[in-house]
mmCIF file with all atom_site columns, C-alpha atoms and ligand atoms in Angstrom:
data_model
loop_
_atom_site.group_PDB
_atom_site.id
_atom_site.type_symbol
_atom_site.label_atom_id
_atom_site.label_alt_id
_atom_site.label_comp_id
_atom_site.label_asym_id
_atom_site.label_entity_id
_atom_site.label_seq_id
_atom_site.pdbx_PDB_ins_code
_atom_site.Cartn_x
_atom_site.Cartn_y
_atom_site.Cartn_z
_atom_site.occupancy
_atom_site.B_iso_or_equiv
_atom_site.pdbx_formal_charge
_atom_site.auth_seq_id
_atom_site.auth_comp_id
_atom_site.auth_asym_id
_atom_site.auth_atom_id
_atom_site.pdbx_PDB_model_num
ATOM   1   C  CA  . UNK Y 1 1   ? -56.277 7.353  -13.617 1.00 49.00 ? 1   UNK Y CA  1
ATOM   2   C  CA  . UNK Y 1 2   ? -53.698 4.812  -14.733 1.00 48.00 ? 2   UNK Y CA  1
ATOM   3   C  CA  . UNK Y 1 3   ? -54.934 5.185  -18.313 1.00 51.00 ? 3   UNK Y CA  1
ATOM   4   C  CA  . UNK Y 1 4   ? -53.491 8.653  -18.272 1.00 58.00 ? 4   UNK Y CA  1
ATOM   5   C  CA  . UNK Y 1 5   ? -50.029 7.503  -17.161 1.00 61.00 ? 5   UNK Y CA  1
ATOM   6   C  CA  . UNK Y 1 6   ? -49.404 4.255  -18.991 1.00 61.00 ? 6   UNK Y CA  1
ATOM   7   C  CA  . UNK Y 1 7   ? -50.186 2.931  -22.436 1.00 65.00 ? 7   UNK Y CA  1
ATOM   8   C  CA  . UNK Y 1 8   ? -52.757 0.113  -22.235 1.00 66.00 ? 8   UNK Y CA  1
ATOM   9   C  CA  . UNK Y 1 9   ? -50.127 -2.529 -23.062 1.00 72.00 ? 9   UNK Y CA  1
ATOM   10  C  CA  . UNK Y 1 10  ? -48.181 -1.683 -19.880 1.00 70.00 ? 10  UNK Y CA  1
ATOM   11  C  CA  . UNK Y 1 11  ? -51.089 -1.894 -17.502 1.00 72.00 ? 11  UNK Y CA  1
ATOM   12  C  CA  . UNK Y 1 12  ? -50.282 -4.238 -14.657 1.00 78.00 ? 12  UNK Y CA  1
ATOM   13  C  CA  . UNK Y 1 13  ? -46.553 -4.195 -15.447 1.00 80.00 ? 13  UNK Y CA  1
ATOM   14  C  CA  . UNK Y 1 14  ? -44.412 -3.155 -12.523 1.00 84.00 ? 14  UNK Y CA  1
ATOM   15  C  CA  . UNK Y 1 15  ? -42.455 0.016  -13.172 1.00 85.00 ? 15  UNK Y CA  1
ATOM   16  C  CA  . UNK Y 1 16  ? -38.657 -0.151 -13.147 1.00 87.00 ? 16  UNK Y CA  1
ATOM   17  C  CA  . UNK Y 1 17  ? -37.530 2.010  -10.257 1.00 88.00 ? 17  UNK Y CA  1
ATOM   18  C  CA  . UNK Y 1 18  ? -33.790 1.258  -10.183 1.00 89.00 ? 18  UNK Y CA  1
ATOM   19  C  CA  . UNK Y 1 19  ? -31.140 -0.532 -12.197 1.00 89.00 ? 19  UNK Y CA  1
ATOM   20  C  CA  . UNK Y 1 20  ? -27.919 -2.042 -10.850 1.00 88.00 ? 20  UNK Y CA  1
ATOM   21  C  CA  . UNK Y 1 21  ? -24.996 -1.961 -13.194 1.00 90.00 ? 21  UNK Y CA  1
ATOM   22  C  CA  . UNK Y 1 22  ? -21.269 -2.460 -12.558 1.00 88.00 ? 22  UNK Y CA  1
ATOM   23  C  CA  . UNK Y 1 23  ? -19.182 0.665  -12.934 1.00 88.00 ? 23  UNK Y CA  1
ATOM   24  C  CA  . UNK Y 1 24  ? -15.554 1.549  -12.314 1.00 89.00 ? 24  UNK Y CA  1
ATOM   25  C  CA  . UNK Y 1 25  ? -13.167 4.388  -12.901 1.00 93.00 ? 25  UNK Y CA  1
ATOM   26  C  CA  . UNK Y 1 26  ? -9.485  4.181  -13.819 1.00 94.00 ? 26  UNK Y CA  1
ATOM   27  C  CA  . UNK Y 1 27  ? -7.453  7.223  -12.930 1.00 90.00 ? 27  UNK Y CA  1
ATOM   28  C  CA  . UNK Y 1 28  ? -3.862  8.300  -12.491 1.00 92.00 ? 28  UNK Y CA  1
ATOM   29  C  CA  . UNK Y 1 29  ? -2.671  10.016 -9.341  1.00 86.00 ? 29  UNK Y CA  1
ATOM   30  C  CA  . UNK Y 1 30  ? 0.249   12.430 -9.415  1.00 91.00 ? 30  UNK Y CA  1
ATOM   31  C  CA  . UNK Y 1 31  ? 1.428   12.605 -5.814  1.00 90.00 ? 31  UNK Y CA  1
ATOM   32  C  CA  . UNK Y 1 32  ? 3.951   15.455 -6.013  1.00 92.00 ? 32  UNK Y CA  1
ATOM   33  C  CA  . UNK Y 1 33  ? 7.418   15.515 -4.427  1.00 93.00 ? 33  UNK Y CA  1
ATOM   34  C  CA  . UNK Y 1 34  ? 6.551   15.252 -0.727  1.00 94.00 ? 34  UNK Y CA  1
ATOM   35  C  CA  . UNK Y 1 35  ? 3.961   12.525 -1.148  1.00 95.00 ? 35  UNK Y CA  1
ATOM   36  C  CA  . UNK Y 1 36  ? 6.274   10.664 -3.562  1.00 96.00 ? 36  UNK Y CA  1
ATOM   37  C  CA  . UNK Y 1 37  ? 8.951   10.530 -0.860  1.00 95.00 ? 37  UNK Y CA  1
ATOM   38  C  CA  . UNK Y 1 38  ? 6.355   9.194  1.572   1.00 97.00 ? 38  UNK Y CA  1
ATOM   39  C  CA  . UNK Y 1 39  ? 5.098   6.545  -0.872  1.00 96.00 ? 39  UNK Y CA  1
ATOM   40  C  CA  . UNK Y 1 40  ? 8.536   5.372  -2.013  1.00 97.00 ? 40  UNK Y CA  1
ATOM   41  C  CA  . UNK Y 1 41  ? 9.498   5.180  1.668   1.00 97.00 ? 41  UNK Y CA  1
ATOM   42  C  CA  . UNK Y 1 42  ? 6.646   2.765  2.308   1.00 98.00 ? 42  UNK Y CA  1
ATOM   43  C  CA  . UNK Y 1 43  ? 8.078   0.478  -0.390  1.00 97.00 ? 43  UNK Y CA  1
ATOM   44  C  CA  . UNK Y 1 44  ? 11.296  0.479  1.693   1.00 98.00 ? 44  UNK Y CA  1
ATOM   45  C  CA  . UNK Y 1 45  ? 9.417   -0.138 4.972   1.00 98.00 ? 45  UNK Y CA  1
ATOM   46  C  CA  . UNK Y 1 46  ? 9.987   3.442  6.087   1.00 98.00 ? 46  UNK Y CA  1
ATOM   47  C  CA  . UNK Y 1 47  ? 7.470   6.046  7.237   1.00 98.00 ? 47  UNK Y CA  1
ATOM   48  C  CA  . UNK Y 1 48  ? 8.688   9.474  6.155   1.00 97.00 ? 48  UNK Y CA  1
ATOM   49  C  CA  . UNK Y 1 49  ? 7.225   12.718 7.422   1.00 97.00 ? 49  UNK Y CA  1
ATOM   50  C  CA  . UNK Y 1 50  ? 8.373   16.314 7.048   1.00 97.00 ? 50  UNK Y CA  1
ATOM   51  C  CA  . UNK Y 1 51  ? 8.995   18.970 9.714   1.00 97.00 ? 51  UNK Y CA  1
ATOM   52  C  CA  . UNK Y 1 52  ? 7.933   22.591 9.437   1.00 97.00 ? 52  UNK Y CA  1
ATOM   53  C  CA  . UNK Y 1 53  ? 10.947  24.914 9.928   1.00 97.00 ? 53  UNK Y CA  1
ATOM   54  C  CA  . UNK Y 1 54  ? 8.712   27.496 11.594  1.00 97.00 ? 54  UNK Y CA  1
ATOM   55  C  CA  . UNK Y 1 55  ? 6.417   25.679 14.055  1.00 96.00 ? 55  UNK Y CA  1
ATOM   56  C  CA  . UNK Y 1 56  ? 8.356   22.414 14.225  1.00 96.00 ? 56  UNK Y CA  1
ATOM   57  C  CA  . UNK Y 1 57  ? 5.328   20.233 13.571  1.00 96.00 ? 57  UNK Y CA  1
ATOM   58  C  CA  . UNK Y 1 58  ? 5.926   16.947 11.771  1.00 97.00 ? 58  UNK Y CA  1
ATOM   59  C  CA  . UNK Y 1 59  ? 3.385   16.062 9.125   1.00 96.00 ? 59  UNK Y CA  1
ATOM   60  C  CA  . UNK Y 1 60  ? 2.717   12.551 7.861   1.00 96.00 ? 60  UNK Y CA  1
ATOM   61  C  CA  . UNK Y 1 61  ? 1.886   11.995 5.118   1.00 95.00 ? 61  UNK Y CA  1
ATOM   62  C  CA  . UNK Y 1 62  ? 3.715   15.201 4.194   1.00 95.00 ? 62  UNK Y CA  1
ATOM   63  C  CA  . UNK Y 1 63  ? 1.994   17.607 1.808   1.00 92.00 ? 63  UNK Y CA  1
ATOM   64  C  CA  . UNK Y 1 64  ? 5.092   19.699 1.160   1.00 95.00 ? 64  UNK Y CA  1
ATOM   65  C  CA  . UNK Y 1 65  ? 4.012   22.770 3.107   1.00 96.00 ? 65  UNK Y CA  1
ATOM   66  C  CA  . UNK Y 1 66  ? 2.803   23.683 6.589   1.00 96.00 ? 66  UNK Y CA  1
ATOM   67  C  CA  . UNK Y 1 67  ? -0.878  24.670 6.448   1.00 94.00 ? 67  UNK Y CA  1
ATOM   68  C  CA  . UNK Y 1 68  ? -0.426  26.940 9.486   1.00 95.00 ? 68  UNK Y CA  1
ATOM   69  C  CA  . UNK Y 1 69  ? 2.717   28.787 8.427   1.00 96.00 ? 69  UNK Y CA  1
ATOM   70  C  CA  . UNK Y 1 70  ? 2.498   28.497 4.655   1.00 96.00 ? 70  UNK Y CA  1
ATOM   71  C  CA  . UNK Y 1 71  ? 6.172   27.559 4.321   1.00 97.00 ? 71  UNK Y CA  1
ATOM   72  C  CA  . UNK Y 1 72  ? 7.755   24.520 2.624   1.00 96.00 ? 72  UNK Y CA  1
ATOM   73  C  CA  . UNK Y 1 73  ? 8.450   21.540 4.887   1.00 96.00 ? 73  UNK Y CA  1
ATOM   74  C  CA  . UNK Y 1 74  ? 11.695  20.268 3.410   1.00 90.00 ? 74  UNK Y CA  1
ATOM   75  C  CA  . UNK Y 1 75  ? 13.282  18.568 6.416   1.00 96.00 ? 75  UNK Y CA  1
ATOM   76  C  CA  . UNK Y 1 76  ? 12.515  14.888 6.167   1.00 96.00 ? 76  UNK Y CA  1
ATOM   77  C  CA  . UNK Y 1 77  ? 11.901  12.888 9.339   1.00 97.00 ? 77  UNK Y CA  1
ATOM   78  C  CA  . UNK Y 1 78  ? 11.854  9.114  9.452   1.00 97.00 ? 78  UNK Y CA  1
ATOM   79  C  CA  . UNK Y 1 79  ? 9.189   8.162  11.951  1.00 98.00 ? 79  UNK Y CA  1
ATOM   80  C  CA  . UNK Y 1 80  ? 8.965   5.212  14.313  1.00 98.00 ? 80  UNK Y CA  1
ATOM   81  C  CA  . UNK Y 1 81  ? 6.455   2.496  13.458  1.00 98.00 ? 81  UNK Y CA  1
ATOM   82  C  CA  . UNK Y 1 82  ? 4.651   2.959  16.768  1.00 98.00 ? 82  UNK Y CA  1
ATOM   83  C  CA  . UNK Y 1 83  ? 1.935   5.363  17.780  1.00 97.00 ? 83  UNK Y CA  1
ATOM   84  C  CA  . UNK Y 1 84  ? -1.170  6.041  19.824  1.00 97.00 ? 84  UNK Y CA  1
ATOM   85  C  CA  . UNK Y 1 85  ? -4.828  5.817  18.836  1.00 97.00 ? 85  UNK Y CA  1
ATOM   86  C  CA  . UNK Y 1 86  ? -6.354  9.290  19.149  1.00 95.00 ? 86  UNK Y CA  1
ATOM   87  C  CA  . UNK Y 1 87  ? -9.814  8.316  17.933  1.00 95.00 ? 87  UNK Y CA  1
ATOM   88  C  CA  . UNK Y 1 88  ? -11.449 5.435  16.102  1.00 96.00 ? 88  UNK Y CA  1
ATOM   89  C  CA  . UNK Y 1 89  ? -14.685 4.087  14.737  1.00 96.00 ? 89  UNK Y CA  1
ATOM   90  C  CA  . UNK Y 1 90  ? -16.134 0.597  14.600  1.00 96.00 ? 90  UNK Y CA  1
ATOM   91  C  CA  . UNK Y 1 91  ? -17.370 -0.188 11.105  1.00 94.00 ? 91  UNK Y CA  1
ATOM   92  C  CA  . UNK Y 1 92  ? -20.565 -2.219 11.262  1.00 92.00 ? 92  UNK Y CA  1
ATOM   93  C  CA  . UNK Y 1 93  ? -21.988 -1.577 7.820   1.00 89.00 ? 93  UNK Y CA  1
ATOM   94  C  CA  . UNK Y 1 94  ? -21.014 -3.791 4.919   1.00 84.00 ? 94  UNK Y CA  1
ATOM   95  C  CA  . UNK Y 1 95  ? -20.384 -2.151 1.569   1.00 79.00 ? 95  UNK Y CA  1
ATOM   96  C  CA  . UNK Y 1 96  ? -19.507 -3.170 -1.969  1.00 75.00 ? 96  UNK Y CA  1
ATOM   97  C  CA  . UNK Y 1 97  ? -15.833 -4.040 -2.361  1.00 77.00 ? 97  UNK Y CA  1
ATOM   98  C  CA  . UNK Y 1 98  ? -15.006 -4.197 1.322   1.00 77.00 ? 98  UNK Y CA  1
ATOM   99  C  CA  . UNK Y 1 99  ? -12.062 -6.421 2.137   1.00 79.00 ? 99  UNK Y CA  1
ATOM   100 C  CA  . UNK Y 1 100 ? -12.536 -6.639 5.879   1.00 84.00 ? 100 UNK Y CA  1
ATOM   101 C  CA  . UNK Y 1 101 ? -14.957 -8.732 7.852   1.00 88.00 ? 101 UNK Y CA  1
ATOM   102 C  CA  . UNK Y 1 102 ? -17.276 -6.511 9.902   1.00 90.00 ? 102 UNK Y CA  1
ATOM   103 C  CA  . UNK Y 1 103 ? -17.166 -5.290 12.570  1.00 94.00 ? 103 UNK Y CA  1
ATOM   104 C  CA  . UNK Y 1 104 ? -13.681 -3.850 12.200  1.00 95.00 ? 104 UNK Y CA  1
ATOM   105 C  CA  . UNK Y 1 105 ? -11.916 -0.774 13.516  1.00 97.00 ? 105 UNK Y CA  1
ATOM   106 C  CA  . UNK Y 1 106 ? -10.641 2.206  11.563  1.00 96.00 ? 106 UNK Y CA  1
ATOM   107 C  CA  . UNK Y 1 107 ? -8.533  4.531  13.705  1.00 97.00 ? 107 UNK Y CA  1
ATOM   108 C  CA  . UNK Y 1 108 ? -6.499  7.704  13.696  1.00 96.00 ? 108 UNK Y CA  1
ATOM   109 C  CA  . UNK Y 1 109 ? -2.997  6.752  14.817  1.00 97.00 ? 109 UNK Y CA  1
ATOM   110 C  CA  . UNK Y 1 110 ? -0.662  9.510  15.959  1.00 96.00 ? 110 UNK Y CA  1
ATOM   111 C  CA  . UNK Y 1 111 ? 2.770   8.110  15.155  1.00 97.00 ? 111 UNK Y CA  1
ATOM   112 C  CA  . UNK Y 1 112 ? 5.419   8.872  17.769  1.00 96.00 ? 112 UNK Y CA  1
ATOM   113 C  CA  . UNK Y 1 113 ? 7.319   12.113 16.967  1.00 95.00 ? 113 UNK Y CA  1
ATOM   114 C  CA  . UNK Y 1 114 ? 4.596   13.271 14.559  1.00 96.00 ? 114 UNK Y CA  1
ATOM   115 C  CA  . UNK Y 1 115 ? 1.846   15.864 14.936  1.00 95.00 ? 115 UNK Y CA  1
ATOM   116 C  CA  . UNK Y 1 116 ? -0.854  14.673 12.557  1.00 93.00 ? 116 UNK Y CA  1
ATOM   117 C  CA  . UNK Y 1 117 ? -2.601  11.332 12.978  1.00 95.00 ? 117 UNK Y CA  1
ATOM   118 C  CA  . UNK Y 1 118 ? -2.728  8.831  10.150  1.00 95.00 ? 118 UNK Y CA  1
ATOM   119 C  CA  . UNK Y 1 119 ? -5.890  6.874  9.382   1.00 96.00 ? 119 UNK Y CA  1
ATOM   120 C  CA  . UNK Y 1 120 ? -5.471  3.114  9.280   1.00 97.00 ? 120 UNK Y CA  1
ATOM   121 C  CA  . UNK Y 1 121 ? -6.982  -0.196 10.350  1.00 97.00 ? 121 UNK Y CA  1
ATOM   122 C  CA  . UNK Y 1 122 ? -6.554  -1.738 13.790  1.00 97.00 ? 122 UNK Y CA  1
ATOM   123 C  CA  . UNK Y 1 123 ? -6.482  -5.533 13.949  1.00 97.00 ? 123 UNK Y CA  1
ATOM   124 C  CA  . UNK Y 1 124 ? -5.272  -8.397 16.166  1.00 97.00 ? 124 UNK Y CA  1
ATOM   125 C  CA  . UNK Y 1 125 ? -7.465  -7.126 19.008  1.00 97.00 ? 125 UNK Y CA  1
ATOM   126 C  CA  . UNK Y 1 126 ? -11.225 -7.563 19.554  1.00 96.00 ? 126 UNK Y CA  1
ATOM   127 C  CA  . UNK Y 1 127 ? -12.991 -4.487 18.168  1.00 96.00 ? 127 UNK Y CA  1
ATOM   128 C  CA  . UNK Y 1 128 ? -14.650 -3.746 21.522  1.00 96.00 ? 128 UNK Y CA  1
ATOM   129 C  CA  . UNK Y 1 129 ? -11.275 -3.534 23.278  1.00 97.00 ? 129 UNK Y CA  1
ATOM   130 C  CA  . UNK Y 1 130 ? -9.889  -0.767 21.062  1.00 97.00 ? 130 UNK Y CA  1
ATOM   131 C  CA  . UNK Y 1 131 ? -9.686  2.534  22.947  1.00 96.00 ? 131 UNK Y CA  1
ATOM   132 C  CA  . UNK Y 1 132 ? -8.361  6.056  22.702  1.00 95.00 ? 132 UNK Y CA  1
ATOM   133 C  CA  . UNK Y 1 133 ? -4.814  6.180  24.077  1.00 96.00 ? 133 UNK Y CA  1
ATOM   134 C  CA  . UNK Y 1 134 ? -4.038  2.574  23.092  1.00 97.00 ? 134 UNK Y CA  1
ATOM   135 C  CA  . UNK Y 1 135 ? -0.425  2.055  21.961  1.00 98.00 ? 135 UNK Y CA  1
ATOM   136 C  CA  . UNK Y 1 136 ? -0.066  0.358  18.591  1.00 98.00 ? 136 UNK Y CA  1
ATOM   137 C  CA  . UNK Y 1 137 ? 2.575   -0.686 16.062  1.00 98.00 ? 137 UNK Y CA  1
ATOM   138 C  CA  . UNK Y 1 138 ? 2.502   -1.078 12.305  1.00 98.00 ? 138 UNK Y CA  1
ATOM   139 C  CA  . UNK Y 1 139 ? 2.199   -4.578 10.836  1.00 98.00 ? 139 UNK Y CA  1
ATOM   140 C  CA  . UNK Y 1 140 ? 3.839   -4.659 7.405   1.00 98.00 ? 140 UNK Y CA  1
ATOM   141 C  CA  . UNK Y 1 141 ? 3.253   -6.938 4.464   1.00 97.00 ? 141 UNK Y CA  1
ATOM   142 C  CA  . UNK Y 1 142 ? 6.122   -9.321 3.663   1.00 97.00 ? 142 UNK Y CA  1
ATOM   143 C  CA  . UNK Y 1 143 ? 9.240   -7.710 2.153   1.00 97.00 ? 143 UNK Y CA  1
ATOM   144 C  CA  . UNK Y 1 144 ? 8.517   -8.988 -1.367  1.00 97.00 ? 144 UNK Y CA  1
ATOM   145 C  CA  . UNK Y 1 145 ? 5.015   -7.477 -1.210  1.00 97.00 ? 145 UNK Y CA  1
ATOM   146 C  CA  . UNK Y 1 146 ? 6.188   -3.950 -0.279  1.00 98.00 ? 146 UNK Y CA  1
ATOM   147 C  CA  . UNK Y 1 147 ? 4.934   -1.312 -2.718  1.00 97.00 ? 147 UNK Y CA  1
ATOM   148 C  CA  . UNK Y 1 148 ? 4.666   2.502  -2.779  1.00 95.00 ? 148 UNK Y CA  1
ATOM   149 C  CA  . UNK Y 1 149 ? 1.245   2.440  -1.120  1.00 95.00 ? 149 UNK Y CA  1
ATOM   150 C  CA  . UNK Y 1 150 ? -0.134  2.751  2.387   1.00 95.00 ? 150 UNK Y CA  1
ATOM   151 C  CA  . UNK Y 1 151 ? -1.314  -0.836 1.892   1.00 95.00 ? 151 UNK Y CA  1
ATOM   152 C  CA  . UNK Y 1 152 ? 2.298   -1.859 2.585   1.00 98.00 ? 152 UNK Y CA  1
ATOM   153 C  CA  . UNK Y 1 153 ? 1.175   -1.444 6.181   1.00 98.00 ? 153 UNK Y CA  1
ATOM   154 C  CA  . UNK Y 1 154 ? -1.487  -4.116 6.625   1.00 97.00 ? 154 UNK Y CA  1
ATOM   155 C  CA  . UNK Y 1 155 ? -2.825  -2.602 9.832   1.00 97.00 ? 155 UNK Y CA  1
ATOM   156 C  CA  . UNK Y 1 156 ? -1.797  -1.511 13.312  1.00 98.00 ? 156 UNK Y CA  1
ATOM   157 C  CA  . UNK Y 1 157 ? -1.972  -3.779 16.346  1.00 98.00 ? 157 UNK Y CA  1
ATOM   158 C  CA  . UNK Y 1 158 ? -1.569  -3.211 20.078  1.00 98.00 ? 158 UNK Y CA  1
ATOM   159 C  CA  . UNK Y 1 159 ? 2.100   -3.324 21.092  1.00 97.00 ? 159 UNK Y CA  1
ATOM   160 C  CA  . UNK Y 1 160 ? 1.450   -3.970 24.778  1.00 96.00 ? 160 UNK Y CA  1
ATOM   161 C  CA  . UNK Y 1 161 ? 2.719   -0.637 26.103  1.00 97.00 ? 161 UNK Y CA  1
ATOM   162 C  CA  . UNK Y 1 162 ? 0.627   1.202  28.707  1.00 96.00 ? 162 UNK Y CA  1
ATOM   163 C  CA  . UNK Y 1 163 ? -2.029  3.575  27.309  1.00 96.00 ? 163 UNK Y CA  1
ATOM   164 C  CA  . UNK Y 1 164 ? -1.220  7.247  26.893  1.00 93.00 ? 164 UNK Y CA  1
ATOM   165 C  CA  . UNK Y 1 165 ? -3.438  10.156 27.786  1.00 87.00 ? 165 UNK Y CA  1
ATOM   166 C  CA  . UNK Y 1 166 ? -4.512  11.198 24.306  1.00 74.00 ? 166 UNK Y CA  1
ATOM   167 C  CA  . UNK Y 1 167 ? -5.529  14.690 25.451  1.00 74.00 ? 167 UNK Y CA  1
ATOM   168 C  CA  . UNK Y 1 168 ? -1.922  15.593 26.350  1.00 73.00 ? 168 UNK Y CA  1
ATOM   169 C  CA  . UNK Y 1 169 ? -0.242  14.242 23.242  1.00 73.00 ? 169 UNK Y CA  1
ATOM   170 C  CA  . UNK Y 1 170 ? 1.361   16.242 20.459  1.00 61.00 ? 170 UNK Y CA  1
ATOM   171 C  CA  . UNK Y 1 171 ? -1.070  16.913 17.688  1.00 55.00 ? 171 UNK Y CA  1
ATOM   172 C  CA  . UNK Y 1 172 ? -3.786  17.964 20.110  1.00 48.00 ? 172 UNK Y CA  1
ATOM   173 C  CA  . UNK Y 1 173 ? -2.134  21.123 21.346  1.00 41.00 ? 173 UNK Y CA  1
HETATM 174 ZN ZN1 . ZN  V 2 .   ? 4.419   25.286 10.639  1.00 96.09 ? 1   ZN  V ZN1 1
#
């Protein structure tokens, strides 16, 4: 049977089933006006959202329009650096390029006065103590490392305030 599939010279040679090769992509990202304000704010240690003039919801990062009302969100709101974990996951699987030691926690943090949670890391607490409703604060890189990227916030950490009931918070209504 193998005579039909392989030339005689390849008999007994193991077939190549996969090849690993390094690959990367370089690309440019054009953030638009609303996201640009958000990103440049991060370089100034500010978290900027935008409020919808119709429903009053505050979006962060802002996309420039309210997805519910379809109107521009031009009022800028500077948000506090504190929030509440609305949900989270514990990452246990290692992957190429990861910068964190596993297990670590990735969470949705609903910043105070905002209506959309932001995804970020949670550190400075054992992973098995992270919980929904936990109060957290942003930990920033040093001032000379600030850049227009969400990486200007290193992670969030517990700020010691009592937990909140996540089911009654804004953003879940
Ligand atoms: Zn709206």
